[in-house]
Coordinates of C-alpha atoms and ligand atoms in Angstrom, one line a residue:
M5 CA -48.1 33.7 111.3
L6 CA -48.5 37.8 111.2
I7 CA -45.2 39.7 110.1
L8 CA -44.4 42.8 109.8
V9 CA -41.9 44.1 106.8
A10 CA -40.4 47.8 108.3
N11 CA -38.6 49.2 105.3
L12 CA -36.7 52.4 107.2
G13 CA -34.9 55.2 105.3
S14 CA -33.1 57.7 106.2
T15 CA -36.1 60.4 106.7
S16 CA -38.7 57.7 105.8
F17 CA -40.3 54.4 107.9
K18 CA -42.9 52.1 105.1
Y19 CA -44.3 49.2 106.6
R20 CA -46.3 45.5 105.0
L21 CA -48.2 43.5 107.5
F22 CA -48.4 40.0 106.0
R23 CA -50.2 37.4 107.4
M24 CA -47.9 34.5 106.5
E25 CA -48.5 29.7 106.3
E26 CA -46.9 27.3 105.2
H27 CA -47.6 28.0 101.6
G28 CA -47.9 31.7 101.3
G29 CA -48.8 34.8 102.4
E30 CA -50.9 38.1 102.1
V31 CA -50.5 42.4 102.8
I32 CA -53.2 42.6 105.5
A33 CA -52.1 46.0 105.8
K34 CA -49.3 48.8 104.9
G35 CA -48.3 52.4 105.3
A36 CA -46.0 54.8 104.8
Y37 CA -44.4 57.7 107.0
E38 CA -42.1 60.4 104.9
R39 CA -39.7 63.1 106.6
V40 CA -39.2 61.2 109.4
T41 CA -37.1 62.9 112.1
D42 CA -38.5 60.4 115.2
Y43 CA -38.0 56.8 114.4
A44 CA -40.1 56.0 117.3
A45 CA -43.1 58.0 117.2
V46 CA -43.9 57.0 113.8
I47 CA -43.2 52.9 114.9
D48 CA -45.6 53.6 118.0
E49 CA -48.0 55.7 115.5
A50 CA -48.1 53.0 112.3
L51 CA -48.7 50.1 115.4
A52 CA -51.4 52.1 117.1
T53 CA -53.5 52.9 113.7
L54 CA -53.0 49.1 112.8
Q55 CA -55.0 47.9 116.2
R56 CA -57.4 51.0 115.4
D57 CA -58.1 49.8 112.1
G58 CA -58.8 46.6 114.2
I59 CA -56.3 44.9 111.5
I60 CA -54.7 43.8 115.1
R61 CA -56.4 43.6 118.5
R62 CA -53.2 44.2 120.4
A63 CA -49.9 44.9 119.4
D64 CA -48.5 41.6 121.1
E65 CA -50.1 40.3 118.0
I66 CA -48.0 41.0 116.0
D67 CA -45.8 37.5 116.0
A68 CA -42.2 38.8 114.3
V69 CA -40.6 42.0 112.7
G70 CA -38.1 42.1 109.6
F71 CA -35.1 43.9 108.7
K72 CA -33.5 43.8 104.7
T73 CA -31.0 45.3 106.4
V74 CA -28.1 45.9 104.3
L75 CA -24.2 45.8 105.3
G76 CA -22.8 44.7 108.4
K77 CA -19.1 44.4 109.4
D78 CA -18.4 40.7 110.5
L79 CA -21.9 39.8 110.4
S80 CA -24.2 38.7 107.1
G81 CA -27.4 35.5 107.0
C82 CA -30.7 35.8 108.7
V83 CA -30.4 36.0 111.7
F84 CA -31.8 37.9 115.0
A85 CA -31.3 41.4 115.5
D86 CA -30.2 41.6 118.5
Q87 CA -27.2 44.1 119.8
T88 CA -24.5 42.0 117.7
V89 CA -26.8 43.4 114.8
I90 CA -26.8 46.7 115.8
D91 CA -23.3 46.6 116.2
A92 CA -22.5 45.5 113.2
L93 CA -23.9 47.7 110.6
E94 CA -22.7 50.0 113.3
G95 CA -18.9 48.9 112.0
F96 CA -20.2 50.0 108.9
T97 CA -21.9 53.3 108.5
A98 CA -19.1 54.6 107.0
V99 CA -19.6 52.4 104.5
A100 CA -23.6 52.5 104.0
P101 CA -24.4 55.7 105.6
A102 CA -27.6 56.0 104.6
H103 CA -29.2 52.8 105.6
N104 CA -27.2 51.5 108.2
P105 CA -28.4 53.9 110.9
P106 CA -31.4 53.7 110.1
Y107 CA -31.9 50.3 110.4
A108 CA -29.8 50.3 114.0
A109 CA -32.1 53.2 115.2
G110 CA -35.1 50.6 113.9
I111 CA -34.2 47.5 115.3
R112 CA -33.7 49.6 119.2
Q113 CA -37.2 50.9 118.6
F114 CA -39.0 47.5 117.9
G115 CA -37.1 46.1 120.5
K116 CA -38.5 48.9 122.8
S117 CA -42.8 49.1 121.0
L118 CA -42.9 45.7 120.7
P119 CA -40.9 43.6 123.0
T120 CA -42.6 40.7 122.6
A121 CA -42.1 40.1 118.9
R122 CA -39.1 38.2 117.6
L123 CA -37.3 41.0 115.8
V124 CA -35.1 38.8 112.6
A125 CA -32.6 40.6 110.4
L126 CA -32.0 39.8 106.8
F127 CA -28.3 41.2 105.2
E128 CA -29.2 42.3 101.6
T129 CA -25.2 40.4 101.9
A130 CA -26.6 36.7 102.9
F131 CA -27.0 34.7 99.8
Y132 CA -23.1 35.8 99.7
Q133 CA -21.5 33.8 102.8
W134 CA -20.7 30.6 100.7
T135 CA -18.8 32.3 97.3
S136 CA -15.7 31.4 97.2
A137 CA -12.6 32.7 98.6
A138 CA -11.4 33.2 94.7
S139 CA -14.3 35.7 94.2
A140 CA -14.6 37.0 97.4
T141 CA -11.2 39.2 97.0
Y142 CA -9.8 41.9 96.5
A143 CA -6.0 42.1 95.3
V144 CA -5.4 44.7 98.3
P145 CA -2.8 44.5 100.9
A146 CA -4.0 42.7 104.0
R147 CA -4.5 45.4 105.8
W148 CA -7.0 46.8 104.0
R149 CA -8.8 43.0 104.0
D150 CA -8.1 43.3 108.2
I151 CA -10.5 45.7 107.8
G152 CA -13.7 43.8 106.0
I153 CA -11.7 45.9 101.8
R154 CA -13.4 42.2 100.3
R155 CA -16.7 41.8 97.7
Y156 CA -19.8 41.3 99.6
G157 CA -22.6 41.5 96.6
F158 CA -26.0 42.6 97.6
H159 CA -29.8 42.7 96.3
G160 CA -29.6 38.5 98.4
A161 CA -33.1 38.9 99.1
S162 CA -34.1 39.2 95.2
H163 CA -31.4 36.8 93.9
K164 CA -32.4 34.2 96.4
F165 CA -35.8 34.5 95.2
I166 CA -35.2 34.6 91.4
A167 CA -33.3 31.2 92.1
E168 CA -35.4 29.3 93.6
R169 CA -38.4 30.9 91.6
S170 CA -36.5 29.9 88.7
A171 CA -36.1 26.4 89.5
E172 CA -39.5 25.9 90.5
L173 CA -40.9 27.3 87.0
C174 CA -38.0 25.0 84.9
G175 CA -39.3 22.0 86.7
R176 CA -36.3 21.6 89.2
E177 CA -37.8 21.2 92.5
D178 CA -34.9 18.9 93.9
V179 CA -32.9 22.7 93.6
A180 CA -36.4 24.9 94.6
R181 CA -36.2 22.8 97.6
V182 CA -32.3 23.6 98.2
A183 CA -31.9 27.0 97.2
R184 CA -35.4 27.5 99.3
R185 CA -33.4 26.4 102.2
L186 CA -30.3 27.7 102.3
Y187 CA -31.0 30.2 105.2
L188 CA -31.4 27.2 107.3
D189 CA -29.5 24.3 106.3
G190 CA -26.4 25.2 104.4
P191 CA -25.4 24.8 100.8
Q192 CA -26.9 21.4 100.2
P193 CA -25.3 18.8 97.0
V194 CA -27.7 18.0 94.4
A195 CA -27.6 14.8 92.3
G196 CA -27.7 15.2 88.5
S197 CA -27.4 17.4 86.3
P198 CA -26.5 21.3 87.7
F199 CA -28.8 24.2 87.3
R200 CA -27.0 27.3 86.9
V201 CA -29.0 30.2 86.5
V202 CA -28.2 34.0 85.4
S203 CA -30.1 36.7 87.5
C204 CA -29.8 40.5 86.3
H205 CA -32.0 42.7 88.3
L206 CA -32.1 45.6 87.0
G207 CA -34.1 48.4 88.8
G208 CA -33.4 51.9 90.6
S209 CA -30.3 50.0 91.4
S210 CA -29.0 46.8 89.8
S211 CA -26.5 43.7 89.8
V212 CA -26.1 40.4 87.8
T213 CA -25.8 37.3 89.8
G214 CA -24.3 34.4 88.5
I215 CA -26.0 30.7 90.7
R216 CA -25.3 27.4 90.6
N217 CA -27.9 25.0 92.9
G218 CA -29.7 27.2 94.1
M219 CA -26.5 28.9 95.8
A220 CA -24.6 32.8 94.2
I221 CA -21.3 31.9 92.9
G222 CA -20.8 35.6 93.2
S223 CA -22.4 39.4 91.8
S224 CA -21.3 42.5 90.0
M225 CA -21.4 44.3 93.2
G226 CA -18.3 44.0 95.4
F227 CA -17.9 46.1 98.4
S228 CA -20.6 48.6 98.5
P229 CA -23.7 48.4 96.4
Q230 CA -21.6 51.3 94.3
S231 CA -20.5 48.8 92.2
G232 CA -20.9 46.7 89.6
V233 CA -23.5 47.4 86.5
P234 CA -24.1 51.3 86.6
Q235 CA -26.9 52.3 88.4
N236 CA -29.6 55.3 88.2
N237 CA -26.8 58.1 89.5
R238 CA -24.5 56.1 90.9
V239 CA -21.5 55.2 88.7
G240 CA -21.6 51.6 88.7
D241 CA -17.5 50.2 88.1
L242 CA -14.6 52.7 88.1
D243 CA -11.1 52.1 87.6
S244 CA -9.5 53.6 91.3
G245 CA -6.8 55.3 89.7
A246 CA -9.6 57.7 88.1
I247 CA -10.4 59.1 92.0
P248 CA -7.1 60.6 92.6
Y249 CA -6.7 61.2 88.6
A250 CA -10.2 63.8 89.2
M251 CA -9.3 65.1 92.6
H252 CA -6.3 66.7 91.2
T253 CA -7.0 67.5 87.6
L254 CA -10.9 68.6 88.8
G255 CA -9.5 70.4 92.5
I256 CA -12.5 68.5 94.4
S257 CA -12.5 67.0 97.6
L258 CA -12.5 63.2 98.5
D259 CA -16.2 64.5 99.5
E260 CA -17.4 66.1 97.1
A261 CA -16.0 63.5 94.1
A262 CA -17.9 60.5 96.4
R263 CA -20.7 62.7 96.2
Q264 CA -20.7 63.0 91.8
L265 CA -20.1 59.2 92.2
T266 CA -23.2 59.4 93.7
K267 CA -25.7 61.3 92.6
E268 CA -24.7 62.1 89.4
S269 CA -23.2 59.4 87.5
G270 CA -24.7 56.5 86.3
L271 CA -28.0 57.1 83.9
L272 CA -28.3 60.4 84.7
G273 CA -24.4 61.1 84.3
L274 CA -23.9 59.8 80.6
S275 CA -26.9 60.8 79.7
G276 CA -27.4 64.7 81.1
I277 CA -31.4 64.2 81.2
S278 CA -32.7 61.8 84.1
N279 CA -32.2 59.0 86.6
D280 CA -35.0 57.2 84.9
I281 CA -34.7 54.3 81.9
R282 CA -38.0 56.5 80.8
D283 CA -37.0 59.0 79.9
V284 CA -33.3 58.5 79.0
Y285 CA -35.7 55.9 76.0
T286 CA -37.6 58.3 75.1
A287 CA -34.9 60.7 74.3
A288 CA -32.6 58.6 72.8
A289 CA -35.5 57.8 70.4
A290 CA -36.1 61.8 69.9
G291 CA -31.8 61.3 68.8
H292 CA -29.9 62.5 71.6
P293 CA -26.2 61.3 71.3
E294 CA -25.6 60.9 74.9
A295 CA -28.9 59.1 76.2
R296 CA -28.0 56.6 73.2
L297 CA -24.7 56.0 75.5
A298 CA -26.5 56.1 78.4
L299 CA -28.4 52.7 77.5
D300 CA -25.8 51.1 75.1
T301 CA -23.4 51.3 78.7
L302 CA -26.0 50.0 80.8
V303 CA -26.7 47.0 78.1
H304 CA -22.8 46.2 77.6
S305 CA -22.1 46.1 81.6
I306 CA -25.5 43.8 81.8
R307 CA -23.7 42.0 79.2
H308 CA -20.6 41.5 80.2
W309 CA -21.8 40.6 83.7
A310 CA -23.9 37.8 82.6
G311 CA -21.5 36.9 80.7
A312 CA -18.4 36.9 83.4
F313 CA -20.8 34.3 85.4
H314 CA -21.9 31.9 81.7
F315 CA -18.6 31.3 81.6
E316 CA -18.2 30.5 85.5
L317 CA -20.5 28.4 85.6
G318 CA -19.8 26.8 82.4
G319 CA -23.3 26.7 80.9
L320 CA -27.3 28.3 81.6
E321 CA -29.9 26.8 82.2
A322 CA -32.1 30.1 82.6
L323 CA -31.3 33.8 82.1
V324 CA -33.9 35.7 84.1
F325 CA -34.4 39.8 84.4
T326 CA -36.1 41.5 87.2
A327 CA -37.2 44.1 89.0
G328 CA -38.6 47.6 87.1
I329 CA -35.6 47.8 84.0
G330 CA -35.7 44.1 84.0
E331 CA -40.0 43.4 83.9
N332 CA -40.6 46.6 82.0
G333 CA -37.4 47.1 79.5
V334 CA -38.7 45.5 76.9
A335 CA -35.8 47.1 74.7
I336 CA -33.0 46.3 77.2
R337 CA -33.9 42.8 77.5
A338 CA -33.6 42.5 73.9
A339 CA -30.6 44.2 73.5
V340 CA -28.8 42.1 76.3
C341 CA -30.2 38.7 74.4
Q342 CA -29.0 40.6 71.0
H343 CA -26.6 37.9 68.8
L344 CA -26.7 34.9 71.8
E345 CA -27.7 31.7 69.5
S346 CA -24.3 30.4 69.2
F347 CA -24.4 30.1 73.7
G348 CA -28.2 28.5 73.2
I349 CA -29.8 31.4 74.7
H350 CA -33.1 32.4 71.5
L351 CA -35.1 35.0 72.2
D352 CA -38.8 35.6 70.9
A353 CA -39.2 38.5 70.1
G354 CA -43.2 38.6 70.2
R355 CA -42.8 37.3 74.5
N356 CA -40.7 40.1 74.6
A357 CA -42.7 42.6 73.7
A358 CA -45.8 40.8 74.6
C359 CA -44.5 41.1 78.7
W360 CA -45.1 44.0 80.8
A361 CA -44.0 43.4 84.8
T362 CA -45.9 39.8 84.9
E363 CA -44.0 36.6 85.1
A364 CA -43.2 34.9 81.7
V365 CA -40.5 32.4 79.2
I366 CA -40.0 34.9 76.6
S367 CA -37.5 32.7 75.0
T368 CA -38.2 30.1 72.0
A369 CA -40.0 27.4 72.8
D370 CA -36.6 25.3 71.5
S371 CA -34.1 28.0 73.2
P372 CA -31.7 25.0 75.3
V373 CA -31.6 28.0 77.8
K374 CA -34.9 29.9 79.1
I375 CA -35.5 33.4 79.4
I376 CA -37.5 34.6 82.3
V377 CA -38.7 37.1 83.9
I378 CA -39.9 36.7 87.6
P379 CA -40.8 39.7 89.2
A380 CA -39.6 41.0 92.2
N381 CA -41.3 41.5 95.8
E382 CA -38.8 42.3 98.6
E383 CA -41.3 43.0 101.5
L384 CA -42.7 38.8 100.4
V385 CA -39.0 37.7 100.2
L386 CA -38.7 39.4 103.6
A387 CA -41.4 37.6 105.4
R388 CA -41.2 34.3 104.1
E389 CA -37.6 34.1 105.1
V390 CA -38.3 35.2 108.7
F391 CA -41.4 32.9 108.7
R392 CA -38.7 29.9 107.0
K393 CA -36.2 31.0 110.1
L394 CA -39.2 30.9 113.1
S395 CA -41.4 27.6 111.9
Ligands
ADP430 P1 -35.9 50.3 93.3 O1 -34.4 49.6 92.2 O2 -35.6 52.0 93.2 O3 -37.0 49.2 94.4 P2 -37.3 49.7 90.9 O4 -37.2 48.1 90.8 O5 -38.5 49.8 90.7 O6 -36.6 49.9 91.6 O7 -37.4 49.7 89.1 C1 -36.9 51.4 89.2 C2 -36.5 51.4 87.5 O8 -37.5 50.7 87.1 C3 -36.8 53.3 87.2 O9 -36.3 53.5 87.5 C4 -37.4 52.9 85.9 O10 -36.2 53.1 85.0 C5 -37.6 51.0 85.6 N1 -39.3 51.0 84.9 C6 -40.3 51.6 85.2 N2 -40.6 51.0 84.8 C7 -40.3 51.0 83.8 C8 -40.9 50.9 81.7 N3 -42.0 50.8 82.1 N4 -39.9 50.4 81.5 C9 -39.1 50.4 81.1 N5 -38.4 50.9 82.7 C10 -39.2 51.3 84.4

């Protein structure tokens, strides 16, 4: 089955074309366009390039297009990308202004350019569809809840992949099977002992998710991808009382406060140096105190959320690191795991130091909790879900 995964940014269009089969898949072509003003033109250009390069003979050989949509009003899951999806995306443009309009435009355009292909949207919130009402609810008045203000959770594609892969690596094929079929069958009971995971997706944006028997119980990201762990230039968790106080005291508008919290906060705001953790590390090593504080604050927040889910899960079988910082950040992983031996979390310093961007168990051989690094590949995750839905 040929599946094109479309990654639509506010001014970019990237794609990967996968050939998917029952037991895996491979990328057979990819492309990227920057400074996009007309999605119709670049999508048609990409389809023409695939034919010119001999990858496909006709555009209708592409069976499906997958979209990693972020957040839809009143809609989530892995669903066919029809007008309902476009309406859901446009209903929440105010919450995800950089993400929702390009996906709505892209889905419309693919519907015209590839009328025979099935269009599938996988919402980043999909993995959290079955979290409890208590964990999804903010204590706000009913009229706020009525307009959709609740905890959604994000990075769902990445964390669901961790749910599957961690179960496979820990010999829990029963849980892996439930996790793989989650969007088809919903959560299913698992016989025997529970399989509990804390998944740390640490990258340009970061989130920590608790997973029981293949299903998320909650995430550090709540109503928007703005919350939770400090991000590259986004604030993460912030007391709601700070916003009116900063507006009054600094004399800034609501729009300006929102801009500063999304563009000038996080690692960049704390360090004053960079939104890339590698630069922050270099500065911290050279004795820069704000850079040190940025790293310590990030680690503190990851531990805070990991600890919350560990407690809620009532135990832990695996602690997983994924995405750019999770896969490469030897020192961050060491700091997150420090002094947790009484919880059964024993990091092997040598294995940790030797693990760069590769799948590996980095706990000691006798650690009750397995600590695992699993590389993220969100396009492949998306292609797999589309394949499962259509198979
Ligand atoms: P995104 O969320 O943008 O997809 P990634 O998952 O690719 O981001 O993660 C990007 C981040 O990973 C970079 O900002 C950088 O801080 C971090 N990173 C990449 N390589 C390394 C490395 N070798 N060591 C530590 N951190 C790294």
